[in-house]
Short mmCIF file of C-alpha atoms in Angstrom, two decimals:
data_model
loop_
_atom_site.label_atom_id
_atom_site.label_comp_id
_atom_site.label_asym_id
_atom_site.label_seq_id
_atom_site.Cartn_x
_atom_site.Cartn_y
_atom_site.Cartn_z
CA UNK F 5 -12.96 -18.72 8.66
CA UNK F 6 -14.42 -16.66 5.80
CA UNK F 7 -12.12 -15.37 2.79
CA UNK F 8 -12.90 -12.13 3.29
CA UNK F 9 -10.78 -13.12 7.47
CA UNK F 10 -7.75 -14.48 5.87
CA UNK F 11 -6.41 -12.88 3.53
CA UNK F 12 -4.35 -15.04 0.53
CA UNK F 13 -1.79 -12.35 -0.55
CA UNK F 14 -1.04 -8.90 0.42
CA UNK F 15 -3.44 -7.48 -2.16
CA UNK F 16 -6.69 -8.46 -0.70
CA UNK F 17 -4.79 -7.33 2.83
CA UNK F 18 -5.23 -4.45 0.58
CA UNK F 19 -8.31 -4.42 -0.61
CA UNK F 20 -9.71 -5.16 2.98
CA UNK F 21 -7.47 -1.92 4.61
CA UNK F 22 -9.08 -0.08 1.66
CA UNK F 23 -12.72 -1.41 2.08
CA UNK F 24 -12.80 -1.26 6.18
CA UNK F 25 -14.58 1.85 7.74
CA UNK F 26 -12.56 5.58 7.99
CA UNK F 27 -10.62 4.83 11.59
CA UNK F 28 -9.40 1.45 10.38
CA UNK F 29 -8.20 2.67 6.81
CA UNK F 30 -6.30 6.07 8.31
CA UNK F 31 -4.98 3.93 10.67
CA UNK F 32 -3.28 1.27 8.31
CA UNK F 33 -3.06 3.39 5.09
CA UNK F 34 0.47 3.10 5.19
CA UNK F 35 0.75 -0.54 4.70
CA UNK F 36 -0.31 -0.56 1.59
CA UNK F 37 2.40 0.92 -0.36
CA UNK F 38 4.69 -0.56 1.85
CA UNK F 39 3.52 -3.62 1.25
CA UNK F 40 4.31 -2.84 -3.01
CA UNK F 41 7.52 -1.03 -2.77
CA UNK F 42 9.26 -3.28 0.14
CA UNK F 43 10.25 -6.89 1.32
CA UNK F 44 6.65 -7.94 3.17
CA UNK F 45 8.94 -9.27 6.57
CA UNK F 46 8.80 -4.59 6.43
CA UNK F 47 5.20 -4.52 6.40
CA UNK F 48 5.02 -7.16 8.97
CA UNK F 49 7.25 -5.08 11.89
CA UNK F 50 6.00 -2.16 10.76
CA UNK F 51 2.11 -3.54 11.64
CA UNK F 52 3.96 -4.81 14.35
CA UNK F 53 5.15 -1.67 15.28
CA UNK F 54 1.63 0.01 15.27
CA UNK F 55 0.09 -2.62 17.00
CA UNK F 56 2.56 -2.22 20.07
CA UNK F 57 1.91 1.60 20.27
CA UNK F 58 -1.76 1.13 19.90
CA UNK F 59 -1.13 -1.65 23.16
CA UNK F 60 0.59 0.94 24.61
CA UNK F 61 -1.79 4.09 24.37
CA UNK F 62 -4.43 1.78 26.16
CA UNK F 63 -2.56 0.25 28.65
CA UNK F 64 -1.91 3.74 29.63
CA UNK F 65 -5.16 4.86 29.05
CA UNK F 66 -6.16 1.92 31.70
CA UNK F 67 -3.72 2.99 34.03
CA UNK F 68 -4.63 6.96 34.59
CA UNK F 69 -8.08 7.30 33.29
CA UNK F 70 -8.97 4.27 35.10
CA UNK F 71 -6.76 2.79 38.69
CA UNK F 72 -5.80 6.69 38.71
CA UNK F 73 -2.37 6.17 38.65
CA UNK F 74 0.70 9.17 38.35
CA UNK F 75 0.57 9.89 34.95
CA UNK F 76 4.43 9.90 35.04
CA UNK F 77 4.27 6.17 36.75
CA UNK F 78 2.18 5.01 34.29
CA UNK F 79 4.38 6.17 31.27
CA UNK F 80 7.00 4.88 32.56
CA UNK F 81 5.52 1.26 33.10
CA UNK F 82 4.72 1.26 29.80
CA UNK F 83 8.08 2.53 28.14
CA UNK F 84 9.27 -0.16 29.90
CA UNK F 85 7.08 -3.20 27.96
CA UNK F 86 7.95 -4.36 24.92
CA UNK F 87 6.29 -6.58 22.34
CA UNK F 88 8.13 -9.54 21.64
CA UNK F 89 7.35 -13.29 20.13
CA UNK F 90 6.73 -14.86 22.93
CA UNK F 91 4.66 -12.24 25.09
CA UNK F 92 2.55 -12.26 22.24
CA UNK F 93 2.01 -15.49 22.45
CA UNK F 94 1.17 -15.59 26.12
#
């Protein structure tokens, strides 16, 4: 795996975010300030919350648009799912 895809410290993560295309850099821009001003665990928790939010939006859109599930039912189903360490590994 190349160094670019496997950063070794937070400064490399920041550099990757800054160099990313606009969509990625806008989505993750808050992480740059977080790693500079807060403990690393806070930054990691924030990243996982972004990933969970994106996952939930994707599931919701797939249920409503592709499978034509009622919006309210789809929303309840998505909100009942939680991104956990165990679930992430599955």
